[in-house]
Amino acid sequence: MDVDTTIPRTRVHHESQKYESEFKTGRRQYTQQFNTLYYKRLFTLRPFILKHAQAKWETKDIRITPKVLNVEGPEPTFIIGTIFMDSQAKPSTLMQVEKTHWISDPTPPASYRDGTETVYLEDESGRIRLVGAAIDKAVLASGVVAAVMGSETASGDFDVVDICFAGMAAQSERTSSEDVFVALVSGLNASVETPITLEMQVLAEYLCGAVGGAKDQQTSSKIVQTVIAGNIMKVPVPPIGHTEDARANDRVPVQQLVASVDAYLADIAACMPLTLLPGHGDPASASLPQQPLHPSMFAQCRQFTGFQSLTNPAYFEINGTLVLGTSGQNIDDLCRYSDETPCQLAAQSLQWRHIAPTAPDTLWCYPFTEHDPFIVRTTPHVYFAGNQREFDVGVAVGTEGQETRIIMVPEFSVSRSIVLLNLRTLECSTVHIDACV
């Protein structure tokens, strides 16, 4: 495709302020228990849920019962605790270890719902089973902290009439006023067999303004930052017993893959700021929050001041717009609990004020003891998840005027598409990369 050289190639640059991330863990130790993480989550969110519940149910003169095991009799009340969903379809790590030995996380089922699921609400005193039409209709997942209003049944269960969550956190004012774009990419999946595909090369040329007509180049000249959200490369898993087999332990192909990806990304970083988040297939820690990809992998990229490797999830600010991004594992796991779309579940997680409630139950995470970093303390202006099956966009709206643009970024290796986010309007569009001549 011919390039229109009459279009000025002066690219608009904007700084991306890197937030001091709560998701960095430093040296990891796994001697601590996970129950502390649940307690921290409950104690942190309980005051917000109590405030919302009292405002919602005050006209009905419904009062709180402090502990779930203190519920007695048919008198209406509400209790606050953590949702736990039990199902035969949920994976059991101990059973999997008994059946086989694996060195990477096992493939999870497509859904944790099979008609056998039971919902409980638990706090530091114990747990109580939740029943009723309100529970059957609610969008829930294990780990969500909620208030439920209802009464005890004769069998000792809690018949739920209504549910209340923490709601969206406070949101800062957005200052973006220019029609500039952020390119959201995910799932390049560069492999040992084909490190750089033709579509990947065309993508880099598009981002740098080297292909397309006048309109394409005008648009690409306004891209102020590219974010690649996970699964940048697809590193093969070493076979079991590879440490005893020198031939199977040959990592030269992987080293060549990393070098090829570094050179490829450096071409983009030379044109604009480039931000990387690790994903499920990348050479990074398996449990959330994934730590930044090691800087030694990006000898060429590191020469550019606009290059940064962040955690997954990660907060960052671009031109006055606060962005929260993940590589999609948290959304994928939520989809196993519900029939809602990924975009709807992402929006709902902001209402829960927690982006990864299923961790550590069915989503691997680090056992934090001082705080739960997945709690949303400041509502972002944009929340995206990478490596999704298809592009989707929505808006999460809070009770105090908060608005968050929700974006599902498709997997590039499958869709051949990227998302352009307008920082002034927060409107999104997709660009399809066609490598056919």
Short mmCIF file of C-alpha atoms in Angstrom, two decimals:
data_model
loop_
_atom_site.label_atom_id
_atom_site.label_comp_id
_atom_site.label_asym_id
_atom_site.label_seq_id
_atom_site.Cartn_x
_atom_site.Cartn_y
_atom_site.Cartn_z
CA MET A 1 0.00 0.00 0.00
CA ASP A 2 1.35 3.42 -0.98
CA VAL A 3 2.02 5.94 1.79
CA ASP A 4 0.74 9.50 1.37
CA THR A 5 3.86 11.54 2.12
CA THR A 6 1.93 14.83 2.09
CA ILE A 7 0.56 14.14 5.59
CA PRO A 8 2.78 15.72 8.27
CA ARG A 9 4.34 13.05 10.44
CA THR A 10 4.67 15.16 13.57
CA ARG A 11 3.25 12.90 16.24
CA VAL A 12 1.50 14.29 19.31
CA HIS A 13 3.29 13.04 22.45
CA HIS A 14 1.82 12.86 25.94
CA GLU A 15 3.36 11.66 29.13
CA SER A 16 1.86 8.62 30.82
CA GLN A 17 2.14 9.06 34.57
CA LYS A 18 2.90 5.74 36.16
CA TYR A 19 0.97 5.26 39.38
CA GLU A 20 2.63 3.89 42.47
CA SER A 21 1.13 0.47 42.08
CA GLU A 22 -0.40 -1.44 44.96
CA PHE A 23 0.03 -4.53 42.85
CA LYS A 24 3.80 -4.81 43.27
CA THR A 25 4.73 -7.50 45.75
CA GLY A 26 8.52 -7.55 45.72
CA ARG A 27 9.93 -10.85 46.94
CA ARG A 28 7.09 -13.35 47.18
CA GLN A 29 6.62 -15.74 50.09
CA TYR A 30 3.79 -18.24 50.27
CA THR A 31 4.01 -19.27 53.90
CA GLN A 32 0.97 -17.18 54.90
CA GLN A 33 -2.67 -18.30 54.73
CA PHE A 34 -5.32 -16.94 52.34
CA ASN A 35 -7.98 -16.39 55.02
CA THR A 36 -6.33 -13.09 55.99
CA LEU A 37 -7.01 -11.76 52.49
CA TYR A 38 -10.72 -12.51 52.86
CA TYR A 39 -10.85 -10.81 56.26
CA LYS A 40 -9.08 -7.71 54.93
CA ARG A 41 -11.53 -7.56 52.03
CA LEU A 42 -14.56 -7.88 54.30
CA PHE A 43 -13.35 -5.34 56.87
CA THR A 44 -12.41 -2.82 54.17
CA LEU A 45 -15.67 -3.00 52.23
CA ARG A 46 -18.07 -3.48 55.15
CA PRO A 47 -18.37 0.26 56.06
CA PHE A 48 -19.26 1.22 52.48
CA ILE A 49 -21.81 -1.58 52.17
CA LEU A 50 -23.34 -0.71 55.56
CA LYS A 51 -23.79 2.91 54.48
CA HIS A 52 -25.47 1.93 51.21
CA ALA A 53 -27.64 -0.73 52.87
CA GLN A 54 -28.89 1.63 55.56
CA ALA A 55 -29.76 4.25 52.94
CA LYS A 56 -31.50 1.67 50.75
CA TRP A 57 -33.55 -0.03 53.43
CA GLU A 58 -34.05 2.71 56.03
CA THR A 59 -37.66 3.34 54.92
CA LYS A 60 -38.44 -0.30 55.69
CA ASP A 61 -36.99 0.00 59.20
CA ILE A 62 -34.69 -2.97 58.57
CA ARG A 63 -31.80 -3.26 60.99
CA ILE A 64 -28.49 -5.06 60.72
CA THR A 65 -27.62 -8.29 62.50
CA PRO A 66 -23.88 -7.91 63.26
CA LYS A 67 -22.90 -11.56 62.69
CA VAL A 68 -24.38 -14.06 60.25
CA LEU A 69 -24.70 -16.73 62.95
CA ASN A 70 -26.73 -14.34 65.13
CA VAL A 71 -29.69 -14.38 62.73
CA GLU A 72 -32.75 -15.75 64.53
CA GLY A 73 -36.41 -16.08 63.65
CA PRO A 74 -38.58 -14.71 60.86
CA GLU A 75 -38.06 -11.01 61.66
CA PRO A 76 -36.59 -9.16 58.63
CA THR A 77 -32.98 -8.08 58.99
CA PHE A 78 -29.85 -7.68 56.89
CA ILE A 79 -26.39 -9.17 57.25
CA ILE A 80 -23.04 -8.40 55.63
CA GLY A 81 -20.50 -10.96 54.56
CA THR A 82 -18.59 -12.60 51.73
CA ILE A 83 -20.37 -14.66 49.09
CA PHE A 84 -19.15 -18.22 48.66
CA MET A 85 -20.54 -20.32 45.81
CA ASP A 86 -20.07 -24.06 46.09
CA SER A 87 -20.50 -26.31 43.07
CA GLN A 88 -19.38 -29.73 41.92
CA ALA A 89 -18.15 -28.11 38.71
CA LYS A 90 -15.61 -25.95 40.54
CA PRO A 91 -12.04 -27.27 40.34
CA SER A 92 -10.48 -28.97 43.33
CA THR A 93 -6.73 -28.50 43.44
CA LEU A 94 -6.21 -31.39 45.83
CA MET A 95 -8.13 -33.80 43.61
CA GLN A 96 -6.18 -32.69 40.55
CA VAL A 97 -2.88 -33.26 42.36
CA GLU A 98 -4.04 -36.75 43.32
CA LYS A 99 -4.91 -37.60 39.71
CA THR A 100 -1.89 -36.14 37.95
CA HIS A 101 1.28 -34.16 38.36
CA TRP A 102 1.34 -30.85 36.50
CA ILE A 103 3.82 -28.01 36.38
CA SER A 104 1.45 -25.38 35.01
CA ASP A 105 -2.07 -24.48 36.11
CA PRO A 106 -4.71 -26.98 34.89
CA THR A 107 -7.29 -25.97 32.31
CA PRO A 108 -10.41 -24.72 34.15
CA PRO A 109 -13.92 -25.82 33.13
CA ALA A 110 -15.98 -23.62 30.82
CA SER A 111 -18.47 -22.94 33.63
CA TYR A 112 -18.71 -23.47 37.37
CA ARG A 113 -22.50 -23.67 37.13
CA ASP A 114 -24.07 -27.08 36.67
CA GLY A 115 -27.29 -26.85 38.69
CA THR A 116 -25.67 -28.10 41.89
CA GLU A 117 -24.36 -24.73 43.11
CA THR A 118 -25.14 -23.54 46.63
CA VAL A 119 -24.65 -19.95 47.77
CA TYR A 120 -23.44 -19.03 51.25
CA LEU A 121 -22.70 -15.79 53.07
CA GLU A 122 -19.84 -15.97 55.53
CA ASP A 123 -18.03 -13.69 57.96
CA GLU A 124 -15.62 -14.20 60.85
CA SER A 125 -18.34 -15.99 62.87
CA GLY A 126 -19.37 -18.61 60.31
CA ARG A 127 -21.58 -19.06 57.26
CA ILE A 128 -25.26 -19.27 56.41
CA ARG A 129 -26.92 -20.65 53.30
CA LEU A 130 -28.72 -18.12 51.08
CA VAL A 131 -31.95 -19.04 49.29
CA GLY A 132 -34.74 -17.23 47.48
CA ALA A 133 -35.60 -15.73 44.12
CA ALA A 134 -33.35 -12.70 44.70
CA ILE A 135 -30.31 -14.98 44.95
CA ASP A 136 -31.32 -16.95 41.87
CA LYS A 137 -31.55 -13.75 39.80
CA ALA A 138 -28.52 -11.92 41.19
CA VAL A 139 -25.19 -11.60 39.36
CA LEU A 140 -22.80 -13.06 41.93
CA ALA A 141 -19.44 -14.77 42.21
CA SER A 142 -17.39 -16.24 45.01
CA GLY A 143 -15.58 -13.56 47.00
CA VAL A 144 -18.05 -10.72 46.47
CA VAL A 145 -18.78 -8.80 49.67
CA ALA A 146 -22.47 -7.93 49.96
CA ALA A 147 -25.37 -7.13 52.28
CA VAL A 148 -28.44 -9.34 51.97
CA MET A 149 -31.85 -8.47 53.40
CA GLY A 150 -34.35 -11.12 54.38
CA SER A 151 -35.15 -13.51 57.20
CA GLU A 152 -34.29 -16.92 58.55
CA THR A 153 -36.33 -19.90 57.38
CA ALA A 154 -37.50 -22.81 59.49
CA SER A 155 -34.66 -24.91 58.10
CA GLY A 156 -32.02 -22.38 59.20
CA ASP A 157 -31.35 -20.88 55.76
CA PHE A 158 -31.59 -17.16 54.99
CA ASP A 159 -34.37 -16.24 52.56
CA VAL A 160 -33.03 -13.25 50.61
CA VAL A 161 -35.38 -10.50 49.44
CA ASP A 162 -32.85 -7.88 48.30
CA ILE A 163 -29.08 -7.44 47.87
CA CYS A 164 -26.80 -4.42 48.26
CA PHE A 165 -23.17 -3.91 47.25
CA ALA A 166 -20.49 -1.34 48.07
CA GLY A 167 -21.15 0.67 44.91
CA MET A 168 -18.60 2.50 42.83
CA ALA A 169 -15.78 4.31 44.63
CA ALA A 170 -15.18 8.05 44.36
CA GLN A 171 -13.89 9.31 41.02
CA SER A 172 -11.55 12.18 40.23
CA GLU A 173 -12.32 14.78 37.58
CA ARG A 174 -11.04 14.05 34.11
CA THR A 175 -8.96 16.71 32.35
CA SER A 176 -8.47 15.30 28.82
CA SER A 177 -9.59 17.82 26.18
CA GLU A 178 -7.78 16.79 22.98
CA ASP A 179 -8.87 14.39 20.25
CA VAL A 180 -5.97 12.01 20.67
CA PHE A 181 -6.01 8.23 20.86
CA VAL A 182 -4.65 5.34 22.88
CA ALA A 183 -4.17 2.09 20.99
CA LEU A 184 -5.25 -0.94 23.04
CA VAL A 185 -3.79 -4.23 21.86
CA SER A 186 -3.73 -7.70 23.39
CA GLY A 187 -2.94 -11.26 22.48
CA LEU A 188 -0.15 -10.91 19.93
CA ASN A 189 0.84 -14.48 20.87
CA ALA A 190 4.24 -14.41 19.18
CA SER A 191 5.46 -18.01 19.07
CA VAL A 192 8.72 -19.87 18.63
CA GLU A 193 7.49 -21.15 15.26
CA THR A 194 6.37 -17.70 13.99
CA PRO A 195 7.83 -14.93 16.17
CA ILE A 196 6.60 -12.00 14.07
CA THR A 197 3.60 -12.59 11.82
CA LEU A 198 2.83 -10.47 8.78
CA GLU A 199 -0.19 -9.03 10.60
CA MET A 200 2.00 -8.00 13.53
CA GLN A 201 4.40 -6.25 11.16
CA VAL A 202 1.57 -4.37 9.47
CA LEU A 203 0.25 -3.40 12.90
CA ALA A 204 3.59 -1.88 13.88
CA GLU A 205 3.74 0.01 10.60
CA TYR A 206 0.20 1.31 11.11
CA LEU A 207 0.95 2.52 14.64
CA CYS A 208 4.06 4.30 13.37
CA GLY A 209 2.19 5.87 10.46
CA ALA A 210 4.05 4.00 7.74
CA VAL A 211 1.05 2.46 5.95
CA GLY A 212 -2.40 3.54 4.90
CA GLY A 213 -3.94 6.46 3.10
CA ALA A 214 -4.27 10.04 4.22
CA LYS A 215 -7.10 9.32 6.69
CA ASP A 216 -5.27 6.35 8.24
CA GLN A 217 -2.08 8.32 8.68
CA GLN A 218 -3.92 11.29 10.13
CA THR A 219 -5.50 8.99 12.72
CA SER A 220 -2.28 7.15 13.54
CA SER A 221 -0.45 10.46 14.01
CA LYS A 222 -2.82 11.18 16.92
CA ILE A 223 -2.07 7.93 18.75
CA VAL A 224 -0.20 9.11 21.84
CA GLN A 225 0.38 5.72 23.47
CA THR A 226 0.11 2.00 22.77
CA VAL A 227 -0.85 -0.44 25.52
CA ILE A 228 -0.36 -4.18 24.98
CA ALA A 229 -2.43 -6.06 27.55
CA GLY A 230 -1.01 -9.51 27.98
CA ASN A 231 -0.13 -12.61 25.96
CA ILE A 232 2.56 -10.76 24.07
CA MET A 233 4.30 -14.05 23.44
CA LYS A 234 3.37 -17.69 23.74
CA VAL A 235 6.19 -19.42 25.56
CA PRO A 236 6.04 -23.23 25.30
CA VAL A 237 5.71 -25.09 28.58
CA PRO A 238 8.71 -27.38 29.28
CA PRO A 239 7.72 -31.06 29.40
CA ILE A 240 7.62 -32.92 32.67
CA GLY A 241 11.09 -34.16 33.56
CA HIS A 242 12.78 -31.50 31.45
CA THR A 243 15.40 -30.90 34.14
CA GLU A 244 16.66 -34.46 33.65
CA ASP A 245 16.66 -34.21 29.84
CA ALA A 246 19.20 -31.74 28.46
CA ARG A 247 17.62 -31.80 24.99
CA ALA A 248 14.15 -30.97 26.32
CA ASN A 249 15.68 -28.26 28.48
CA ASP A 250 17.00 -26.35 25.47
CA ARG A 251 15.80 -22.77 25.91
CA VAL A 252 17.61 -21.28 22.93
CA PRO A 253 14.41 -21.09 20.84
CA VAL A 254 12.71 -19.18 23.67
CA GLN A 255 15.64 -16.80 23.92
CA GLN A 256 15.42 -16.18 20.20
CA LEU A 257 11.68 -15.55 20.52
CA VAL A 258 12.23 -12.99 23.28
CA ALA A 259 14.91 -11.22 21.23
CA SER A 260 12.61 -11.06 18.20
CA VAL A 261 9.75 -9.66 20.26
CA ASP A 262 12.07 -7.09 21.85
CA ALA A 263 13.22 -5.88 18.43
CA TYR A 264 9.63 -5.75 17.20
CA LEU A 265 8.36 -3.77 20.18
CA ALA A 266 11.36 -1.42 20.00
CA ASP A 267 10.13 -0.26 16.58
CA ILE A 268 6.86 0.82 18.22
CA ALA A 269 8.56 2.31 21.29
CA ALA A 270 10.69 4.45 18.97
CA CYS A 271 7.51 6.13 17.71
CA MET A 272 5.46 6.58 20.89
CA PRO A 273 5.21 5.59 24.58
CA LEU A 274 4.64 1.83 24.92
CA THR A 275 3.15 0.10 27.97
CA LEU A 276 3.19 -3.67 28.53
CA LEU A 277 1.10 -5.78 30.88
CA PRO A 278 1.96 -9.48 31.31
CA GLY A 279 -0.64 -12.13 30.53
CA HIS A 280 -1.37 -15.79 31.06
CA GLY A 281 0.99 -16.97 28.33
CA ASP A 282 3.88 -14.63 29.05
CA PRO A 283 7.04 -15.55 31.01
CA ALA A 284 5.80 -13.98 34.24
CA SER A 285 4.40 -15.09 37.57
CA ALA A 286 1.26 -17.21 37.12
CA SER A 287 -0.70 -15.80 40.06
CA LEU A 288 -2.26 -12.34 40.20
CA PRO A 289 -1.12 -9.69 40.43
CA GLN A 290 1.41 -10.66 37.78
CA GLN A 291 4.63 -8.73 38.24
CA PRO A 292 6.16 -6.68 35.40
CA LEU A 293 7.93 -8.60 32.67
CA HIS A 294 11.61 -8.69 33.54
CA PRO A 295 13.57 -5.74 32.09
CA SER A 296 16.35 -8.04 30.85
CA MET A 297 13.91 -9.25 28.19
CA PHE A 298 13.73 -5.80 26.60
CA ALA A 299 17.29 -4.59 26.03
CA GLN A 300 16.25 -2.56 22.97
CA CYS A 301 12.94 -1.27 24.31
CA ARG A 302 14.57 0.04 27.49
CA GLN A 303 16.53 2.55 25.45
CA PHE A 304 13.33 4.58 25.01
CA THR A 305 12.05 6.67 27.92
CA GLY A 306 8.41 6.07 26.95
CA PHE A 307 8.68 2.31 27.44
CA GLN A 308 7.28 0.84 30.65
CA SER A 309 6.48 -2.64 31.84
CA LEU A 310 3.68 -2.72 34.44
CA THR A 311 1.91 -5.25 36.60
CA ASN A 312 -1.32 -7.04 35.70
CA PRO A 313 -3.67 -5.50 36.80
CA ALA A 314 -2.31 -1.94 36.61
CA TYR A 315 -3.41 1.66 37.09
CA PHE A 316 -1.89 4.38 34.95
CA GLU A 317 -2.77 7.87 33.84
CA ILE A 318 -2.70 9.18 30.28
CA ASN A 319 -3.34 12.84 29.59
CA GLY A 320 -5.49 13.30 32.71
CA THR A 321 -7.47 10.07 32.22
CA LEU A 322 -7.13 7.37 34.89
CA VAL A 323 -7.01 3.91 33.32
CA LEU A 324 -7.33 0.52 35.00
CA GLY A 325 -6.32 -2.39 32.83
CA THR A 326 -6.03 -6.16 33.11
CA SER A 327 -4.99 -8.89 30.73
CA GLY A 328 -8.36 -10.56 31.15
CA GLN A 329 -7.87 -13.47 33.55
CA ASN A 330 -10.17 -11.94 36.18
CA ILE A 331 -12.96 -11.39 33.64
CA ASP A 332 -12.53 -14.87 32.17
CA ASP A 333 -13.00 -16.39 35.62
CA LEU A 334 -16.07 -14.27 36.38
CA CYS A 335 -17.63 -15.54 33.14
CA ARG A 336 -17.55 -19.06 34.58
CA TYR A 337 -19.97 -17.94 37.31
CA SER A 338 -22.50 -16.08 35.18
CA ASP A 339 -24.24 -15.90 31.82
CA GLU A 340 -23.66 -12.14 31.63
CA THR A 341 -21.32 -10.80 28.96
CA PRO A 342 -17.70 -10.03 29.88
CA CYS A 343 -18.44 -6.31 29.48
CA GLN A 344 -21.41 -6.52 31.85
CA LEU A 345 -19.39 -8.45 34.42
CA ALA A 346 -16.56 -5.90 34.27
CA ALA A 347 -19.09 -3.13 34.91
CA GLN A 348 -20.64 -5.14 37.74
CA SER A 349 -17.24 -5.64 39.37
CA LEU A 350 -16.95 -1.86 39.76
CA GLN A 351 -20.29 -1.92 41.61
CA TRP A 352 -18.84 -4.65 43.82
CA ARG A 353 -15.80 -2.35 44.21
CA HIS A 354 -13.57 -5.34 43.55
CA ILE A 355 -12.09 -6.43 40.20
CA ALA A 356 -11.03 -9.97 41.14
CA PRO A 357 -13.41 -11.30 43.80
CA THR A 358 -12.91 -14.94 42.74
CA ALA A 359 -9.28 -14.78 43.86
CA PRO A 360 -8.08 -16.85 45.63
CA ASP A 361 -11.00 -19.31 45.38
CA THR A 362 -10.85 -20.11 41.67
CA LEU A 363 -8.33 -17.52 40.46
CA TRP A 364 -4.71 -17.81 41.51
CA CYS A 365 -3.41 -14.84 43.49
CA TYR A 366 -0.74 -13.93 46.01
CA PRO A 367 -1.80 -14.34 49.69
CA PHE A 368 -1.70 -10.71 50.80
CA THR A 369 -1.87 -10.12 54.55
CA GLU A 370 -1.85 -6.32 54.92
CA HIS A 371 -4.44 -5.32 52.31
CA ASP A 372 -6.46 -6.52 49.33
CA PRO A 373 -5.05 -4.69 46.28
CA PHE A 374 -7.94 -5.75 44.04
CA ILE A 375 -10.35 -3.47 45.91
CA VAL A 376 -11.17 -0.44 43.77
CA ARG A 377 -10.30 2.55 45.92
CA THR A 378 -10.61 5.13 43.14
CA THR A 379 -12.97 4.58 40.23
CA PRO A 380 -11.08 4.79 36.94
CA HIS A 381 -12.32 6.69 33.91
CA VAL A 382 -11.49 3.71 31.71
CA TYR A 383 -11.44 0.02 32.61
CA PHE A 384 -10.31 -2.46 29.96
CA ALA A 385 -9.68 -6.18 29.84
CA GLY A 386 -7.50 -7.81 27.20
CA ASN A 387 -7.58 -11.16 25.38
CA GLN A 388 -11.33 -11.29 24.97
CA ARG A 389 -13.16 -13.22 22.27
CA GLU A 390 -14.65 -10.09 20.72
CA PHE A 391 -14.68 -6.33 21.02
CA ASP A 392 -17.32 -4.83 23.27
CA VAL A 393 -17.81 -1.52 25.02
CA GLY A 394 -20.10 -0.25 27.77
CA VAL A 395 -20.46 2.28 30.56
CA ALA A 396 -20.61 1.70 34.31
CA VAL A 397 -22.57 4.43 36.12
CA GLY A 398 -22.41 5.11 39.86
CA THR A 399 -24.92 6.70 42.20
CA GLU A 400 -22.75 9.80 42.68
CA GLY A 401 -22.17 10.64 39.04
CA GLN A 402 -19.24 8.29 38.41
CA GLU A 403 -18.87 7.07 34.84
CA THR A 404 -16.39 4.49 33.60
CA ARG A 405 -15.89 3.38 30.03
CA ILE A 406 -15.68 -0.42 29.91
CA ILE A 407 -13.70 -1.90 27.02
CA MET A 408 -13.20 -5.53 26.03
CA VAL A 409 -10.07 -5.71 23.88
CA PRO A 410 -10.11 -8.61 21.38
CA GLU A 411 -7.23 -11.05 21.04
CA PHE A 412 -5.18 -9.77 18.10
CA SER A 413 -3.87 -13.15 16.93
CA VAL A 414 -7.48 -14.23 16.33
CA SER A 415 -9.39 -11.03 15.52
CA ARG A 416 -6.59 -9.07 13.78
CA SER A 417 -8.14 -6.02 15.46
CA ILE A 418 -7.05 -3.33 17.89
CA VAL A 419 -9.05 -0.69 19.76
CA LEU A 420 -8.55 3.06 19.50
CA LEU A 421 -9.74 5.02 22.54
CA ASN A 422 -10.45 8.74 22.10
CA LEU A 423 -9.16 10.44 25.26
CA ARG A 424 -11.54 13.40 24.90
CA THR A 425 -14.83 11.58 24.31
CA LEU A 426 -13.83 8.10 25.55
CA GLU A 427 -15.48 6.74 22.42
CA CYS A 428 -13.95 3.57 20.96
CA SER A 429 -13.42 2.23 17.48
CA THR A 430 -11.64 -0.81 16.11
CA VAL A 431 -9.00 -1.02 13.41
CA HIS A 432 -8.78 -4.27 11.48
CA ILE A 433 -5.31 -5.17 10.26
CA ASP A 434 -5.52 -6.85 6.86
CA ALA A 435 -2.19 -8.20 5.61
CA CYS A 436 -3.60 -9.37 2.29
CA VAL A 437 -2.02 -7.74 -0.74
#
